[in-house]
mmCIF file of C-alpha atoms in Angstrom:
data_model
loop_
_atom_site.group_PDB
_atom_site.id
_atom_site.type_symbol
_atom_site.label_atom_id
_atom_site.label_comp_id
_atom_site.label_asym_id
_atom_site.label_seq_id
_atom_site.Cartn_x
_atom_site.Cartn_y
_atom_site.Cartn_z
ATOM 1 C CA PHE A 1 -12.465 -5.748 -4.627
ATOM 2 C CA TYR A 2 -12.599 -8.325 -2.524
ATOM 3 C CA PRO A 3 -15.590 -9.196 -0.064
ATOM 4 C CA VAL A 4 -14.206 -9.146 3.213
ATOM 5 C CA ARG A 5 -16.612 -10.827 5.619
ATOM 6 C CA ASN A 6 -15.802 -10.136 9.106
ATOM 7 C CA GLN A 7 -14.316 -7.150 8.751
ATOM 8 C CA LYS A 8 -11.742 -6.125 12.131
ATOM 9 C CA SER A 9 -12.343 -3.221 13.276
ATOM 10 C CA ALA A 10 -10.706 -2.218 16.804
ATOM 11 C CA TYR A 11 -7.559 -0.292 15.230
ATOM 12 C CA PHE A 12 -7.689 2.781 17.560
ATOM 13 C CA GLU A 13 -6.526 0.553 21.281
ATOM 14 C CA GLU A 14 -4.192 -1.231 18.644
ATOM 15 C CA TYR A 15 -2.178 1.643 16.704
ATOM 16 C CA LYS A 16 -2.208 3.995 19.966
ATOM 17 C CA LYS A 17 0.666 0.915 21.622
ATOM 18 C CA LYS A 18 2.713 2.022 18.468
ATOM 19 C CA ASP A 19 2.436 5.567 18.636
ATOM 20 C CA ASN A 20 5.272 7.014 19.901
ATOM 21 C CA THR A 21 7.861 4.614 17.876
ATOM 22 C CA ASP A 22 10.408 5.641 15.721
ATOM 23 C CA ILE A 23 8.612 4.854 12.423
ATOM 24 C CA ALA A 24 4.995 6.162 13.602
ATOM 25 C CA ASN A 25 7.439 9.370 14.468
ATOM 26 C CA LYS A 26 8.577 9.801 10.996
ATOM 27 C CA LEU A 27 5.407 8.361 8.905
ATOM 28 C CA THR A 28 3.789 11.168 10.745
ATOM 29 C CA GLN A 29 6.469 13.861 10.103
ATOM 30 C CA PHE A 30 6.496 13.005 6.407
ATOM 31 C CA ARG A 31 2.483 12.594 6.087
ATOM 32 C CA ILE A 32 2.085 15.542 7.789
ATOM 33 C CA ASP A 33 5.161 17.636 5.451
ATOM 34 C CA LEU A 34 3.415 16.298 2.372
ATOM 35 C CA VAL A 35 -0.164 17.089 2.908
ATOM 36 C CA ASN A 36 1.213 20.868 4.063
ATOM 37 C CA LYS A 37 3.159 20.983 0.795
ATOM 38 C CA TYR A 38 -0.113 20.367 -1.281
ATOM 39 C CA ILE A 39 -2.885 22.247 0.834
ATOM 40 C CA GLY A 40 -0.432 24.324 3.509
ATOM 41 C CA GLU A 41 -0.608 24.531 7.178
ATOM 42 C CA ARG A 42 -4.038 25.861 7.502
ATOM 43 C CA GLY A 43 -5.797 23.667 4.513
ATOM 44 C CA ALA A 44 -8.326 21.668 6.144
ATOM 45 C CA LEU A 45 -7.907 18.478 6.123
ATOM 46 C CA VAL A 46 -10.284 14.985 7.008
ATOM 47 C CA ASP A 47 -8.107 12.025 8.366
ATOM 48 C CA ILE A 48 -9.720 8.667 7.492
ATOM 49 C CA GLY A 49 -9.073 5.968 9.602
ATOM 50 C CA LEU A 50 -7.140 7.935 11.928
ATOM 51 C CA GLY A 51 -4.870 5.096 13.411
ATOM 52 C CA SER A 52 -4.545 6.210 17.152
ATOM 53 C CA GLY A 53 -5.074 9.783 15.735
ATOM 54 C CA LYS A 54 -1.547 10.863 15.801
ATOM 55 C CA LEU A 55 -1.988 12.834 12.557
ATOM 56 C CA ILE A 56 -4.672 14.750 13.866
ATOM 57 C CA LYS A 57 -3.177 16.122 17.214
ATOM 58 C CA GLU A 58 -0.335 16.766 16.286
ATOM 59 C CA ARG A 59 -1.275 18.805 12.587
ATOM 60 C CA GLY A 60 -3.418 20.606 14.731
ATOM 61 C CA ARG A 61 -7.222 22.099 14.502
ATOM 62 C CA ASP A 62 -7.220 22.546 10.881
ATOM 63 C CA THR A 63 -7.451 18.607 10.666
ATOM 64 C CA SER A 64 -10.501 16.716 11.595
ATOM 65 C CA GLY A 65 -11.794 12.739 11.203
ATOM 66 C CA TYR A 66 -13.426 10.107 10.306
ATOM 67 C CA ASP A 67 -13.477 6.602 11.587
ATOM 68 C CA ILE A 68 -15.779 3.096 12.193
ATOM 69 C CA ASP A 69 -13.570 1.857 14.879
ATOM 70 C CA ASN A 70 -16.244 2.896 17.834
ATOM 71 C CA SER A 71 -13.103 4.328 20.410
ATOM 72 C CA ALA A 72 -11.578 6.241 17.513
ATOM 73 C CA TRP A 73 -15.036 7.616 17.026
ATOM 74 C CA SER A 74 -15.205 8.658 20.202
ATOM 75 C CA TRP A 75 -12.225 10.251 20.225
ATOM 76 C CA LEU A 76 -13.192 12.403 17.608
ATOM 77 C CA CYS A 77 -16.281 13.382 19.245
ATOM 78 C CA SER A 78 -14.990 14.215 22.377
ATOM 79 C CA ARG A 79 -12.750 16.494 21.084
ATOM 80 C CA ASN A 80 -15.324 18.270 18.334
ATOM 81 C CA ARG A 81 -12.729 16.714 15.648
ATOM 82 C CA HIS A 82 -15.268 14.539 14.034
ATOM 83 C CA ILE A 83 -17.042 14.743 10.701
ATOM 84 C CA TYR A 84 -19.455 12.278 8.602
ATOM 85 C CA ALA A 85 -18.866 9.685 6.100
ATOM 86 C CA SER A 86 -21.397 11.772 3.703
ATOM 87 C CA ASP A 87 -19.677 15.223 4.758
ATOM 88 C CA GLN A 88 -18.685 17.090 1.947
ATOM 89 C CA LYS A 89 -14.604 17.602 2.579
ATOM 90 C CA GLU A 90 -12.278 19.433 0.647
ATOM 91 C CA ASN A 91 -9.376 17.802 1.316
ATOM 92 C CA ALA A 92 -8.717 13.905 2.474
ATOM 93 C CA SER A 93 -6.247 11.471 3.562
ATOM 94 C CA PHE A 94 -6.623 7.547 3.147
ATOM 95 C CA PHE A 95 -3.212 6.962 5.444
ATOM 96 C CA ASP A 96 -3.271 3.200 5.301
ATOM 97 C CA SER A 97 -6.916 3.164 5.145
ATOM 98 C CA LEU A 98 -8.498 3.537 1.356
ATOM 99 C CA GLU A 99 -8.098 -0.747 0.855
ATOM 100 C CA HIS A 100 -10.486 -1.159 4.310
ATOM 101 C CA ILE A 101 -13.106 0.888 3.349
ATOM 102 C CA TYR A 102 -16.196 -0.964 1.251
ATOM 103 C CA PHE A 103 -17.690 2.135 0.663
ATOM 104 C CA ALA A 104 -14.564 3.596 -1.280
ATOM 105 C CA GLU A 105 -15.962 5.019 -3.660
ATOM 106 C CA SER A 106 -18.510 6.647 -2.131
ATOM 107 C CA MET A 107 -16.515 8.541 0.376
ATOM 108 C CA VAL A 108 -13.517 9.717 -2.414
ATOM 109 C CA ASP A 109 -16.444 11.152 -4.301
ATOM 110 C CA THR A 110 -17.360 13.491 -1.155
ATOM 111 C CA VAL A 111 -13.551 15.080 -1.707
ATOM 112 C CA ARG A 112 -13.353 18.658 -3.179
ATOM 113 C CA SER A 113 -9.637 19.023 -3.619
ATOM 114 C CA ILE A 114 -6.666 16.798 -2.757
ATOM 115 C CA CYS A 115 -6.865 13.336 -1.928
ATOM 116 C CA PHE A 116 -3.436 11.700 0.132
ATOM 117 C CA VAL A 117 -3.144 7.788 0.205
ATOM 118 C CA SER A 118 -0.902 5.754 1.072
ATOM 119 C CA MET A 119 -1.490 1.571 0.727
ATOM 120 C CA PRO A 120 0.329 -1.318 -0.240
ATOM 121 C CA VAL A 121 0.634 -2.296 -4.109
ATOM 122 C CA TYR A 122 1.203 -4.939 -6.183
ATOM 123 C CA THR A 123 2.031 -6.195 -9.427
ATOM 124 C CA ASP A 124 -0.049 -8.404 -10.443
ATOM 125 C CA ARG A 125 -3.054 -11.293 -9.098
ATOM 126 C CA ASN A 126 -0.067 -13.066 -7.677
ATOM 127 C CA GLY A 127 1.583 -10.324 -5.991
ATOM 128 C CA VAL A 128 -1.933 -10.380 -4.055
ATOM 129 C CA LEU A 129 -1.482 -13.740 -3.160
ATOM 130 C CA LYS A 130 1.884 -13.781 -1.967
ATOM 131 C CA SER A 131 1.563 -10.820 -0.271
ATOM 132 C CA LYS A 132 1.790 -9.912 3.926
ATOM 133 C CA HIS A 133 -0.382 -7.818 2.684
ATOM 134 C CA PHE A 134 -3.244 -9.939 1.676
ATOM 135 C CA LYS A 135 -5.366 -9.374 4.763
ATOM 136 C CA PRO A 136 -9.369 -11.043 3.115
ATOM 137 C CA ASN A 137 -10.451 -10.375 6.969
ATOM 138 C CA GLU A 138 -9.354 -6.709 6.213
ATOM 139 C CA HIS A 139 -8.423 -5.513 2.805
ATOM 140 C CA TYR A 140 -11.457 -4.994 0.188
ATOM 141 C CA TRP A 141 -9.465 -3.374 -1.951
ATOM 142 C CA TYR A 142 -5.664 -4.931 -3.706
ATOM 143 C CA PHE A 143 -4.648 -2.168 -6.453
ATOM 144 C CA SER A 144 -1.425 -1.720 -9.019
ATOM 145 C CA PRO A 145 -0.027 1.667 -8.975
ATOM 146 C CA GLU A 146 -1.263 2.117 -12.294
ATOM 147 C CA GLY A 147 -4.494 0.404 -11.476
ATOM 148 C CA LEU A 148 -5.579 2.388 -8.493
ATOM 149 C CA ALA A 149 -4.490 5.641 -10.684
ATOM 150 C CA LEU A 150 -7.125 4.875 -13.025
ATOM 151 C CA TRP A 151 -9.619 3.957 -10.423
ATOM 152 C CA PHE A 152 -8.729 7.566 -8.719
ATOM 153 C CA PHE A 153 -9.276 9.067 -12.552
ATOM 154 C CA ARG A 154 -12.573 7.566 -12.915
ATOM 155 C CA ARG A 155 -13.890 9.166 -10.203
ATOM 156 C CA GLY A 156 -12.473 12.918 -11.428
ATOM 157 C CA PHE A 157 -8.853 12.887 -9.986
ATOM 158 C CA ILE A 158 -5.222 13.341 -11.782
ATOM 159 C CA LEU A 159 -2.706 11.907 -10.267
ATOM 160 C CA LEU A 160 0.011 14.302 -9.011
ATOM 161 C CA VAL A 161 2.576 12.345 -6.870
ATOM 162 C CA VAL A 162 4.035 8.486 -6.423
ATOM 163 C CA SER A 163 6.453 8.360 -3.202
ATOM 164 C CA ASP A 164 8.233 5.413 -2.153
ATOM 165 C CA GLU A 165 9.293 7.257 0.830
ATOM 166 C CA GLU A 166 7.792 5.341 3.067
ATOM 167 C CA THR A 167 8.975 1.850 2.033
ATOM 168 C CA LYS A 168 12.402 3.424 2.236
ATOM 169 C CA MET A 169 11.471 4.048 5.638
ATOM 170 C CA GLY A 170 11.150 0.239 5.773
ATOM 171 C CA ARG A 171 7.599 -0.584 5.166
ATOM 172 C CA GLU A 172 7.117 -3.293 2.998
ATOM 173 C CA ASP A 173 5.250 -2.490 -0.699
ATOM 174 C CA ILE A 174 3.984 0.943 0.314
ATOM 175 C CA LEU A 175 3.922 3.815 -1.769
ATOM 176 C CA THR A 176 2.323 7.328 -1.244
ATOM 177 C CA PHE A 177 0.151 8.975 -4.020
ATOM 178 C CA VAL A 178 -1.243 12.832 -3.853
ATOM 179 C CA PHE A 179 -4.463 12.880 -6.396
ATOM 180 C CA LYS A 180 -6.365 15.991 -7.260
ATOM 181 C CA ARG A 181 -9.778 16.738 -8.189
ATOM 182 C CA ALA A 182 -9.747 17.767 -12.256
ATOM 183 C CA GLN A 183 -11.242 20.662 -12.383
ATOM 184 C CA ARG A 184 -14.306 20.456 -14.596
ATOM 185 C CA SER A 185 -15.419 22.751 -16.759
ATOM 186 C CA GLY A 186 -18.563 24.110 -18.345
#
């Protein structure tokens, strides 16, 4: 955890400019396919930190979102696709967003079933400091793959999948994870 002081939050307009690039199209299709594999095409999904909203638009009516960016929030509300941070969520995606969320623990705790996460990963603290993903005015959270799995385990989730598909598409040091809430006994 790194205490961000002046967090940048105007991502919606920035990501809209990248919406129709080859990499954005490939990433969105990969993410939709991954989500649909685990929750089905009609499974409810809340996209946390929606970027440009491309995943919500392309996945369809069973996908809603939450974002702190005012433009993104207005976009969600105008389409009646918004959900509040404290609302319970059956499934949630944190594609390129978990590292930006100060209250990530409480956000993940609202998810009943599956969490999808893509984020930069690191080998150790020196790897963080040398990485292009070290963004002290944007990222609160920095994890190794094992550290992220442990963090989710402590929140009641088990790791189902780790994929380097986004790195293969040309993104640097990005892994994608699928976590499932463990069944509670008794």
